Short mmCIF file of N, CA, C and O in Angstrom, two decimals:
data_model
loop_
_atom_site.label_atom_id
_atom_site.label_comp_id
_atom_site.label_asym_id
_atom_site.label_seq_id
_atom_site.Cartn_x
_atom_site.Cartn_y
_atom_site.Cartn_z
N MET A 54 -29.70 -65.44 2.70
CA MET A 54 -28.26 -65.58 2.56
C MET A 54 -27.65 -64.31 1.98
O MET A 54 -26.63 -63.85 2.46
N LYS A 55 -28.31 -63.75 0.95
CA LYS A 55 -27.79 -62.54 0.33
C LYS A 55 -27.81 -61.38 1.33
O LYS A 55 -26.91 -60.55 1.33
N LYS A 56 -28.85 -61.34 2.18
CA LYS A 56 -28.94 -60.28 3.17
C LYS A 56 -27.81 -60.39 4.20
O LYS A 56 -27.26 -59.38 4.63
N LYS A 57 -27.44 -61.60 4.60
CA LYS A 57 -26.37 -61.80 5.56
C LYS A 57 -25.03 -61.37 4.97
O LYS A 57 -24.23 -60.71 5.63
N VAL A 58 -24.80 -61.73 3.71
CA VAL A 58 -23.54 -61.36 3.04
C VAL A 58 -23.48 -59.84 2.91
O VAL A 58 -22.44 -59.21 3.18
N LEU A 59 -24.58 -59.24 2.50
CA LEU A 59 -24.64 -57.78 2.36
C LEU A 59 -24.39 -57.11 3.71
O LEU A 59 -23.65 -56.12 3.79
N ALA A 60 -24.99 -57.61 4.76
CA ALA A 60 -24.81 -57.04 6.09
C ALA A 60 -23.36 -57.15 6.54
O ALA A 60 -22.80 -56.21 7.12
N VAL A 61 -22.72 -58.27 6.27
CA VAL A 61 -21.31 -58.47 6.63
C VAL A 61 -20.43 -57.50 5.84
O VAL A 61 -19.52 -56.87 6.40
N VAL A 62 -20.69 -57.33 4.56
CA VAL A 62 -19.90 -56.43 3.71
C VAL A 62 -20.06 -54.98 4.20
O VAL A 62 -19.08 -54.25 4.33
N VAL A 63 -21.27 -54.57 4.50
CA VAL A 63 -21.52 -53.22 4.99
C VAL A 63 -20.82 -53.01 6.34
O VAL A 63 -20.18 -51.98 6.57
N ALA A 64 -20.93 -53.96 7.23
CA ALA A 64 -20.30 -53.85 8.55
C ALA A 64 -18.78 -53.79 8.41
O ALA A 64 -18.11 -52.99 9.08
N LEU A 65 -18.23 -54.61 7.53
CA LEU A 65 -16.78 -54.63 7.30
C LEU A 65 -16.32 -53.29 6.71
O LEU A 65 -15.31 -52.72 7.14
N ALA A 66 -17.06 -52.76 5.77
CA ALA A 66 -16.72 -51.47 5.16
C ALA A 66 -16.78 -50.35 6.20
O ALA A 66 -15.92 -49.47 6.24
N ALA A 67 -17.79 -50.39 7.07
CA ALA A 67 -17.92 -49.37 8.11
C ALA A 67 -16.76 -49.48 9.10
O ALA A 67 -16.19 -48.47 9.52
N PHE A 68 -16.39 -50.71 9.47
CA PHE A 68 -15.29 -50.95 10.39
C PHE A 68 -13.97 -50.43 9.82
O PHE A 68 -13.24 -49.71 10.48
N VAL A 69 -13.69 -50.77 8.57
CA VAL A 69 -12.46 -50.32 7.91
C VAL A 69 -12.47 -48.79 7.76
O VAL A 69 -11.48 -48.12 8.01
N GLY A 70 -13.59 -48.24 7.37
CA GLY A 70 -13.71 -46.79 7.20
C GLY A 70 -13.49 -46.04 8.50
O GLY A 70 -12.85 -44.99 8.53
N LEU A 71 -13.99 -46.60 9.59
CA LEU A 71 -13.84 -45.96 10.90
C LEU A 71 -12.37 -45.87 11.30
O LEU A 71 -11.89 -44.82 11.70
N PHE A 72 -11.63 -46.94 11.17
CA PHE A 72 -10.24 -46.95 11.60
C PHE A 72 -9.31 -46.32 10.57
O PHE A 72 -8.29 -45.74 10.92
N ALA A 73 -9.65 -46.40 9.33
CA ALA A 73 -8.80 -45.80 8.29
C ALA A 73 -8.85 -44.27 8.37
O ALA A 73 -7.88 -43.60 8.05
N SER A 74 -9.94 -43.71 8.82
CA SER A 74 -10.06 -42.24 8.86
C SER A 74 -9.32 -41.63 10.04
O SER A 74 -8.98 -40.46 10.01
N GLN A 75 -9.05 -42.40 11.09
CA GLN A 75 -8.40 -41.84 12.28
C GLN A 75 -7.00 -41.29 11.99
O GLN A 75 -6.73 -40.14 12.30
N PRO A 76 -6.08 -42.01 11.38
CA PRO A 76 -4.75 -41.47 11.12
C PRO A 76 -4.79 -40.27 10.17
O PRO A 76 -4.02 -39.35 10.31
N VAL A 77 -5.70 -40.27 9.23
CA VAL A 77 -5.81 -39.16 8.29
C VAL A 77 -6.16 -37.89 9.04
O VAL A 77 -5.60 -36.83 8.79
N GLN A 78 -7.07 -37.96 9.99
CA GLN A 78 -7.45 -36.79 10.77
C GLN A 78 -6.26 -36.28 11.58
O GLN A 78 -6.01 -35.09 11.63
N LYS A 79 -5.50 -37.19 12.19
CA LYS A 79 -4.33 -36.78 12.96
C LYS A 79 -3.29 -36.13 12.05
O LYS A 79 -2.69 -35.14 12.41
N GLN A 80 -3.09 -36.70 10.87
CA GLN A 80 -2.12 -36.15 9.94
C GLN A 80 -2.53 -34.75 9.49
O GLN A 80 -1.70 -33.87 9.39
N SER A 81 -3.82 -34.55 9.22
CA SER A 81 -4.26 -33.23 8.75
C SER A 81 -4.13 -32.19 9.86
O SER A 81 -3.81 -31.04 9.59
N ILE A 82 -4.32 -32.58 11.11
CA ILE A 82 -4.14 -31.65 12.23
C ILE A 82 -2.67 -31.29 12.37
O ILE A 82 -2.31 -30.14 12.52
N GLN A 83 -1.79 -32.28 12.26
CA GLN A 83 -0.36 -32.02 12.33
C GLN A 83 0.10 -31.17 11.15
O GLN A 83 0.92 -30.27 11.31
N ALA A 84 -0.42 -31.42 9.97
CA ALA A 84 -0.06 -30.64 8.79
C ALA A 84 -0.48 -29.19 8.95
O ALA A 84 0.25 -28.28 8.57
N ALA A 85 -1.64 -28.97 9.55
CA ALA A 85 -2.10 -27.60 9.77
C ALA A 85 -1.17 -26.87 10.73
O ALA A 85 -0.90 -25.69 10.55
N LYS A 86 -0.67 -27.56 11.74
CA LYS A 86 0.25 -26.93 12.68
C LYS A 86 1.57 -26.58 12.01
O LYS A 86 2.15 -25.54 12.29
N THR A 87 2.07 -27.43 11.13
CA THR A 87 3.36 -27.18 10.49
C THR A 87 3.27 -26.14 9.39
O THR A 87 4.29 -25.64 8.96
N LYS A 88 2.08 -25.78 8.95
CA LYS A 88 1.95 -24.77 7.91
C LYS A 88 2.12 -23.35 8.45
O LYS A 88 2.24 -22.42 7.69
N GLN A 89 2.13 -23.19 9.77
CA GLN A 89 2.36 -21.88 10.37
C GLN A 89 3.86 -21.64 10.47
O GLN A 89 4.60 -22.50 10.95
N ILE A 90 4.30 -20.46 10.03
CA ILE A 90 5.71 -20.10 10.14
C ILE A 90 5.82 -18.75 10.84
O ILE A 90 4.88 -17.96 10.85
N SER A 91 6.99 -18.51 11.41
CA SER A 91 7.26 -17.25 12.07
C SER A 91 8.09 -16.37 11.12
O SER A 91 9.05 -16.83 10.52
N VAL A 92 7.69 -15.09 10.99
CA VAL A 92 8.38 -14.16 10.10
C VAL A 92 8.57 -12.84 10.84
O VAL A 92 7.64 -12.32 11.45
N THR A 93 9.79 -12.29 10.79
CA THR A 93 10.08 -11.00 11.41
C THR A 93 10.25 -9.95 10.33
O THR A 93 11.00 -10.13 9.38
N TYR A 94 9.52 -8.85 10.50
CA TYR A 94 9.58 -7.71 9.58
C TYR A 94 10.30 -6.56 10.27
O TYR A 94 10.04 -6.25 11.43
N THR A 95 11.20 -5.91 9.52
CA THR A 95 11.93 -4.76 10.02
C THR A 95 11.82 -3.64 8.99
O THR A 95 11.95 -3.89 7.79
N LEU A 96 11.58 -2.42 9.47
CA LEU A 96 11.58 -1.23 8.61
C LEU A 96 12.84 -0.44 8.92
O LEU A 96 13.14 -0.17 10.09
N LYS A 97 13.59 -0.07 7.86
CA LYS A 97 14.82 0.71 8.04
C LYS A 97 14.77 1.93 7.14
O LYS A 97 14.20 1.91 6.06
N ASP A 98 15.43 3.00 7.59
CA ASP A 98 15.51 4.24 6.83
C ASP A 98 16.98 4.59 6.61
O ASP A 98 17.72 4.78 7.57
N THR A 99 17.41 4.65 5.37
CA THR A 99 18.80 5.00 5.05
C THR A 99 18.90 6.41 4.49
O THR A 99 19.97 6.81 4.04
N THR A 100 17.83 7.16 4.50
CA THR A 100 17.84 8.47 3.84
C THR A 100 18.34 9.60 4.72
O THR A 100 18.76 10.63 4.21
N LYS A 101 18.32 9.43 6.04
CA LYS A 101 18.68 10.53 6.94
C LYS A 101 19.98 10.31 7.69
O LYS A 101 20.56 11.24 8.20
N ALA A 102 20.43 9.10 7.79
CA ALA A 102 21.64 8.81 8.55
C ALA A 102 22.57 7.94 7.72
O ALA A 102 22.14 7.25 6.79
N LYS A 103 23.83 7.97 8.05
CA LYS A 103 24.80 7.14 7.33
C LYS A 103 24.55 5.66 7.61
O LYS A 103 24.69 4.83 6.74
N ASN A 104 24.18 5.36 8.84
CA ASN A 104 23.87 3.98 9.20
C ASN A 104 22.38 3.74 9.01
O ASN A 104 21.58 4.65 9.10
N LYS A 105 22.03 2.50 8.79
CA LYS A 105 20.62 2.16 8.63
C LYS A 105 19.91 2.31 9.97
O LYS A 105 20.27 1.67 10.94
N GLN A 106 18.93 3.17 10.00
CA GLN A 106 18.16 3.41 11.21
C GLN A 106 16.94 2.50 11.23
O GLN A 106 16.13 2.53 10.31
N THR A 107 16.81 1.68 12.26
CA THR A 107 15.66 0.80 12.39
C THR A 107 14.47 1.61 12.90
O THR A 107 14.55 2.26 13.94
N LEU A 108 13.39 1.59 12.14
CA LEU A 108 12.18 2.33 12.49
C LEU A 108 11.19 1.48 13.27
O LEU A 108 10.51 1.98 14.16
N ALA A 109 11.08 0.22 12.91
CA ALA A 109 10.11 -0.66 13.56
C ALA A 109 10.48 -2.11 13.29
O ALA A 109 11.16 -2.42 12.30
N LYS A 110 9.99 -2.98 14.17
CA LYS A 110 10.25 -4.41 14.02
C LYS A 110 9.08 -5.17 14.63
O LYS A 110 8.65 -4.86 15.74
N LYS A 111 8.55 -6.14 13.88
CA LYS A 111 7.43 -6.95 14.36
C LYS A 111 7.60 -8.39 13.88
O LYS A 111 8.10 -8.63 12.78
N THR A 112 7.15 -9.32 14.71
CA THR A 112 7.19 -10.74 14.35
C THR A 112 5.76 -11.26 14.26
O THR A 112 4.91 -10.91 15.07
N PHE A 113 5.52 -12.10 13.25
CA PHE A 113 4.18 -12.62 12.97
C PHE A 113 4.23 -14.13 12.79
O PHE A 113 5.22 -14.67 12.31
N LYS A 114 3.13 -14.78 13.14
CA LYS A 114 2.88 -16.18 12.79
C LYS A 114 1.93 -16.14 11.60
O LYS A 114 0.85 -15.56 11.69
N VAL A 115 2.37 -16.71 10.48
CA VAL A 115 1.56 -16.67 9.27
C VAL A 115 1.49 -18.05 8.64
O VAL A 115 2.32 -18.92 8.91
N LYS A 116 0.54 -18.21 7.77
CA LYS A 116 0.40 -19.45 7.03
C LYS A 116 1.50 -19.53 5.98
O LYS A 116 1.79 -18.54 5.29
N LYS A 117 2.15 -20.66 5.89
CA LYS A 117 3.20 -20.86 4.90
C LYS A 117 2.62 -20.57 3.50
O LYS A 117 1.53 -21.03 3.18
N GLY A 118 3.33 -19.78 2.70
CA GLY A 118 2.86 -19.43 1.37
C GLY A 118 2.19 -18.06 1.30
O GLY A 118 1.85 -17.58 0.23
N THR A 119 2.02 -17.40 2.46
CA THR A 119 1.48 -16.04 2.49
C THR A 119 2.47 -15.10 1.81
O THR A 119 3.68 -15.30 1.90
N THR A 120 1.96 -14.07 1.14
CA THR A 120 2.87 -13.15 0.46
C THR A 120 3.45 -12.13 1.43
O THR A 120 2.84 -11.80 2.46
N VAL A 121 4.61 -11.61 1.07
CA VAL A 121 5.27 -10.56 1.85
C VAL A 121 4.33 -9.37 2.01
O VAL A 121 4.23 -8.78 3.08
N PHE A 122 3.62 -9.03 0.95
CA PHE A 122 2.75 -7.86 0.95
C PHE A 122 1.55 -8.03 1.89
O PHE A 122 1.16 -7.09 2.59
N THR A 123 0.98 -9.20 1.95
CA THR A 123 -0.17 -9.47 2.82
C THR A 123 0.19 -9.19 4.28
O THR A 123 -0.57 -8.53 5.00
N VAL A 124 1.34 -9.66 4.71
CA VAL A 124 1.76 -9.45 6.10
C VAL A 124 2.10 -7.97 6.32
O VAL A 124 1.75 -7.41 7.35
N LEU A 125 2.76 -7.35 5.36
CA LEU A 125 3.12 -5.93 5.48
C LEU A 125 1.88 -5.08 5.71
O LEU A 125 1.88 -4.19 6.57
N LYS A 126 0.81 -5.35 4.97
CA LYS A 126 -0.43 -4.58 5.12
C LYS A 126 -1.07 -4.78 6.49
O LYS A 126 -1.73 -3.88 7.01
N LYS A 127 -0.88 -5.95 7.08
CA LYS A 127 -1.42 -6.21 8.42
C LYS A 127 -0.61 -5.46 9.48
O LYS A 127 -1.14 -5.08 10.52
N ALA A 128 0.67 -5.26 9.20
CA ALA A 128 1.56 -4.66 10.18
C ALA A 128 1.47 -3.14 10.24
O ALA A 128 1.45 -2.56 11.32
N TRP A 129 1.43 -2.50 9.07
CA TRP A 129 1.47 -1.04 9.00
C TRP A 129 0.59 -0.54 7.87
O TRP A 129 0.24 -1.30 6.97
N LYS A 130 0.29 0.75 7.91
CA LYS A 130 -0.45 1.38 6.81
C LYS A 130 0.48 1.46 5.61
O LYS A 130 1.61 1.93 5.72
N VAL A 131 0.00 0.99 4.46
CA VAL A 131 0.82 0.92 3.26
C VAL A 131 0.11 1.61 2.10
O VAL A 131 -1.07 1.34 1.85
N ASN A 132 0.82 2.49 1.42
CA ASN A 132 0.32 3.09 0.18
C ASN A 132 1.07 2.41 -0.96
O ASN A 132 2.29 2.18 -0.86
N TYR A 133 0.35 2.13 -2.05
CA TYR A 133 0.98 1.42 -3.16
C TYR A 133 0.20 1.67 -4.44
O TYR A 133 -0.94 2.14 -4.42
N THR A 134 0.84 1.35 -5.55
CA THR A 134 0.17 1.36 -6.85
C THR A 134 0.32 -0.04 -7.44
O THR A 134 1.26 -0.76 -7.12
N LYS A 135 -0.63 -0.39 -8.28
CA LYS A 135 -0.60 -1.71 -8.92
C LYS A 135 -0.18 -1.58 -10.37
O LYS A 135 -0.49 -0.60 -11.03
N SER A 136 0.52 -2.60 -10.85
CA SER A 136 0.86 -2.68 -12.26
C SER A 136 0.82 -4.15 -12.67
O SER A 136 0.56 -5.02 -11.83
N SER A 137 1.10 -4.42 -13.90
CA SER A 137 1.11 -5.82 -14.37
C SER A 137 2.23 -6.62 -13.72
O SER A 137 2.20 -7.84 -13.70
N TYR A 138 3.24 -5.94 -13.18
CA TYR A 138 4.35 -6.62 -12.50
C TYR A 138 4.06 -6.91 -11.03
O TYR A 138 4.76 -7.66 -10.39
N GLY A 139 3.06 -6.24 -10.50
CA GLY A 139 2.72 -6.38 -9.09
C GLY A 139 2.60 -5.02 -8.45
O GLY A 139 2.47 -4.01 -9.13
N VAL A 140 2.67 -4.98 -7.12
CA VAL A 140 2.51 -3.71 -6.41
C VAL A 140 3.84 -2.97 -6.31
O VAL A 140 4.90 -3.58 -6.21
N PHE A 141 3.75 -1.65 -6.35
CA PHE A 141 4.89 -0.78 -6.11
C PHE A 141 4.57 -0.01 -4.84
O PHE A 141 3.61 0.77 -4.80
N ILE A 142 5.34 -0.25 -3.79
CA ILE A 142 5.06 0.35 -2.49
C ILE A 142 5.60 1.77 -2.48
O ILE A 142 6.80 1.99 -2.69
N THR A 143 4.73 2.73 -2.25
CA THR A 143 5.13 4.13 -2.24
C THR A 143 5.35 4.66 -0.82
O THR A 143 6.21 5.51 -0.61
N LYS A 144 4.57 4.16 0.15
CA LYS A 144 4.73 4.61 1.54
C LYS A 144 4.42 3.46 2.50
O LYS A 144 3.53 2.65 2.25
N ILE A 145 5.18 3.45 3.58
CA ILE A 145 4.90 2.57 4.71
C ILE A 145 4.94 3.47 5.95
O ILE A 145 5.90 4.22 6.14
N LYS A 146 3.90 3.40 6.76
CA LYS A 146 3.79 4.25 7.95
C LYS A 146 3.92 5.73 7.58
O LYS A 146 4.47 6.52 8.33
N GLY A 147 3.47 6.11 6.40
CA GLY A 147 3.53 7.49 5.97
C GLY A 147 4.88 7.94 5.44
O GLY A 147 5.06 9.09 5.06
N LEU A 148 5.85 7.03 5.41
CA LEU A 148 7.20 7.37 4.95
C LEU A 148 7.40 6.94 3.50
O LEU A 148 7.11 5.81 3.13
N GLY A 149 7.94 7.85 2.72
CA GLY A 149 8.19 7.61 1.30
C GLY A 149 7.67 8.81 0.53
O GLY A 149 6.73 9.47 0.97
N ASN A 150 8.31 9.15 -0.56
CA ASN A 150 7.89 10.31 -1.31
C ASN A 150 8.49 10.25 -2.71
O ASN A 150 9.70 10.41 -2.88
N GLU A 151 7.64 10.00 -3.69
CA GLU A 151 8.13 9.90 -5.07
C GLU A 151 8.73 11.22 -5.56
O GLU A 151 9.70 11.22 -6.31
N LYS A 152 8.15 12.34 -5.14
CA LYS A 152 8.67 13.64 -5.58
C LYS A 152 10.09 13.88 -5.08
O LYS A 152 10.90 14.49 -5.75
N LYS A 153 10.37 13.38 -3.86
CA LYS A 153 11.72 13.52 -3.30
C LYS A 153 12.60 12.32 -3.64
O LYS A 153 13.70 12.19 -3.12
N LYS A 154 12.08 11.45 -4.50
CA LYS A 154 12.80 10.25 -4.96
C LYS A 154 13.15 9.29 -3.82
O LYS A 154 14.23 8.73 -3.77
N LEU A 155 12.21 9.12 -2.90
CA LEU A 155 12.36 8.15 -1.81
C LEU A 155 11.48 6.94 -2.12
O LEU A 155 10.31 7.10 -2.46
N TYR A 156 12.05 5.76 -2.03
CA TYR A 156 11.28 4.56 -2.33
C TYR A 156 11.69 3.42 -1.42
O TYR A 156 12.73 3.48 -0.76
N TRP A 157 10.87 2.38 -1.40
CA TRP A 157 11.09 1.21 -0.53
C TRP A 157 11.59 0.02 -1.35
O TRP A 157 11.07 -0.29 -2.41
N THR A 158 12.61 -0.64 -0.83
CA THR A 158 13.06 -1.93 -1.37
C THR A 158 12.90 -2.95 -0.25
O THR A 158 12.70 -2.57 0.91
N TYR A 159 13.01 -4.23 -0.59
CA TYR A 159 12.94 -5.22 0.48
C TYR A 159 13.83 -6.42 0.18
O TYR A 159 14.16 -6.70 -0.97
N THR A 160 14.22 -7.08 1.26
CA THR A 160 14.99 -8.32 1.18
C THR A 160 14.26 -9.39 1.99
O THR A 160 13.51 -9.07 2.92
N VAL A 161 14.48 -10.62 1.62
CA VAL A 161 13.98 -11.76 2.40
C VAL A 161 15.20 -12.61 2.73
O VAL A 161 15.91 -13.07 1.82
N ASP A 162 15.48 -12.76 4.01
CA ASP A 162 16.63 -13.51 4.49
C ASP A 162 17.93 -13.00 3.85
O ASP A 162 18.80 -13.79 3.44
N GLY A 163 18.04 -11.68 3.74
CA GLY A 163 19.27 -11.06 3.24
C GLY A 163 19.41 -11.01 1.73
O GLY A 163 20.38 -10.46 1.22
N LYS A 164 18.46 -11.56 1.01
CA LYS A 164 18.53 -11.58 -0.45
C LYS A 164 17.55 -10.56 -1.03
O LYS A 164 16.38 -10.55 -0.67
N MET A 165 18.05 -9.73 -1.94
CA MET A 165 17.22 -8.72 -2.58
C MET A 165 16.10 -9.40 -3.36
O MET A 165 16.33 -10.40 -4.06
N ALA A 166 14.92 -8.86 -3.24
CA ALA A 166 13.75 -9.43 -3.92
C ALA A 166 13.87 -9.28 -5.43
O ALA A 166 14.37 -8.27 -5.92
N LYS A 167 13.38 -10.25 -6.15
CA LYS A 167 13.39 -10.22 -7.61
C LYS A 167 11.99 -10.02 -8.18
O LYS A 167 11.84 -9.87 -9.38
N VAL A 168 10.99 -10.03 -7.30
CA VAL A 168 9.60 -9.84 -7.71
C VAL A 168 8.93 -8.86 -6.76
O VAL A 168 9.45 -8.58 -5.68
N ALA A 169 7.78 -8.36 -7.16
CA ALA A 169 7.02 -7.44 -6.31
C ALA A 169 6.58 -8.17 -5.03
O ALA A 169 6.45 -9.40 -5.01
N ALA A 170 6.34 -7.40 -3.99
CA ALA A 170 6.00 -7.96 -2.67
C ALA A 170 4.74 -8.80 -2.69
O ALA A 170 4.60 -9.73 -1.90
N ASP A 171 3.80 -8.50 -3.58
CA ASP A 171 2.57 -9.30 -3.65
C ASP A 171 2.77 -10.60 -4.42
O ASP A 171 1.88 -11.43 -4.46
N LYS A 172 3.95 -10.79 -4.99
CA LYS A 172 4.26 -12.03 -5.71
C LYS A 172 5.21 -12.93 -4.91
O LYS A 172 5.31 -14.12 -5.17
N GLN A 173 5.91 -12.35 -3.93
CA GLN A 173 6.89 -13.09 -3.13
C GLN A 173 6.21 -13.85 -2.00
O GLN A 173 5.59 -13.23 -1.13
N LYS A 174 6.32 -15.17 -2.00
CA LYS A 174 5.70 -15.98 -0.96
C LYS A 174 6.70 -16.31 0.14
O LYS A 174 7.88 -16.49 -0.11
N LEU A 175 6.19 -16.38 1.35
CA LEU A 175 6.99 -16.73 2.51
C LEU A 175 6.87 -18.23 2.73
O LEU A 175 5.77 -18.74 2.94
N THR A 176 8.00 -18.94 2.70
CA THR A 176 7.95 -20.39 2.82
C THR A 176 8.85 -20.94 3.92
O THR A 176 8.70 -22.09 4.31
N LYS A 177 9.75 -20.13 4.43
CA LYS A 177 10.74 -20.61 5.39
C LYS A 177 10.41 -20.08 6.79
O LYS A 177 10.15 -18.89 6.96
N ASN A 178 10.44 -20.95 7.78
CA ASN A 178 10.23 -20.55 9.15
C ASN A 178 11.38 -19.65 9.61
O ASN A 178 12.52 -19.84 9.22
N LYS A 179 11.06 -18.66 10.42
CA LYS A 179 12.01 -17.70 10.98
C LYS A 179 12.66 -16.83 9.90
O LYS A 179 13.79 -16.39 10.05
N SER A 180 11.92 -16.57 8.83
CA SER A 180 12.42 -15.67 7.79
C SER A 180 12.49 -14.25 8.33
O SER A 180 11.74 -13.88 9.23
N LYS A 181 13.39 -13.48 7.74
CA LYS A 181 13.54 -12.08 8.09
C LYS A 181 13.31 -11.24 6.84
O LYS A 181 14.02 -11.37 5.86
N VAL A 182 12.26 -10.40 6.91
CA VAL A 182 11.92 -9.50 5.81
C VAL A 182 12.31 -8.09 6.25
O VAL A 182 11.87 -7.64 7.31
N VAL A 183 13.13 -7.43 5.44
CA VAL A 183 13.57 -6.07 5.78
C VAL A 183 13.17 -5.14 4.65
O VAL A 183 13.57 -5.33 3.49
N PHE A 184 12.36 -4.14 4.99
CA PHE A 184 12.00 -3.08 4.05
C PHE A 184 12.89 -1.88 4.36
O PHE A 184 12.98 -1.46 5.53
N THR A 185 13.54 -1.34 3.33
CA THR A 185 14.47 -0.23 3.51
C THR A 185 14.06 0.95 2.65
O THR A 185 13.85 0.80 1.45
N LEU A 186 13.93 2.11 3.29
CA LEU A 186 13.63 3.34 2.59
C LEU A 186 14.94 3.90 2.05
O LEU A 186 15.89 4.10 2.80
N LYS A 187 14.96 4.14 0.72
CA LYS A 187 16.20 4.61 0.07
C LYS A 187 15.89 5.81 -0.82
O LYS A 187 14.75 6.05 -1.20
N LYS A 188 16.94 6.54 -1.14
CA LYS A 188 16.82 7.66 -2.05
C LYS A 188 17.50 7.24 -3.35
O LYS A 188 18.58 6.67 -3.36
N TYR A 189 16.81 7.55 -4.48
CA TYR A 189 17.41 7.22 -5.78
C TYR A 189 17.67 8.45 -6.59
O TYR A 189 17.27 9.54 -6.27
#
C-alpha cells in the first residue's frame, strides 16, 4: 500500500513538474528577446567647423543594461584613462588631443551625461548616443 501511494505521489509530482516548467521556458525565451535593444552611436566634431560635423554613425543591437563605453569600444578604437570616477575618453578613432585641449563629451537621447561612459547604462530601445569632440 505504501509503495502504491509513493508511486502515485512521484508520478503526480513528475506530471506537475513537466507541465509547470513549460510556460517558464517560454517566458525566459521571450524575456531574452526583449532584453536586446537597438542603440545608434554618432561621432561629431565641433572643433573645425561652425556646424557639428558628423564623422561616423553606427547602430548596434545590445543587451539592455550594457554600458555606453562597452559599445563604444566595440565600434571604434578608443584611448582612455581610468580614475575613481570612471573612464576619461581621450581619443576616439585617433581624434582628440589633451595638449591642444580637445576632449570628448557625450549625450544619451539628447541629455548630457552626468557620469563617466563606463558607468552609464543603456536601458531604452532606440537610444541615440552622441559623442562630440570639443575644444576647451
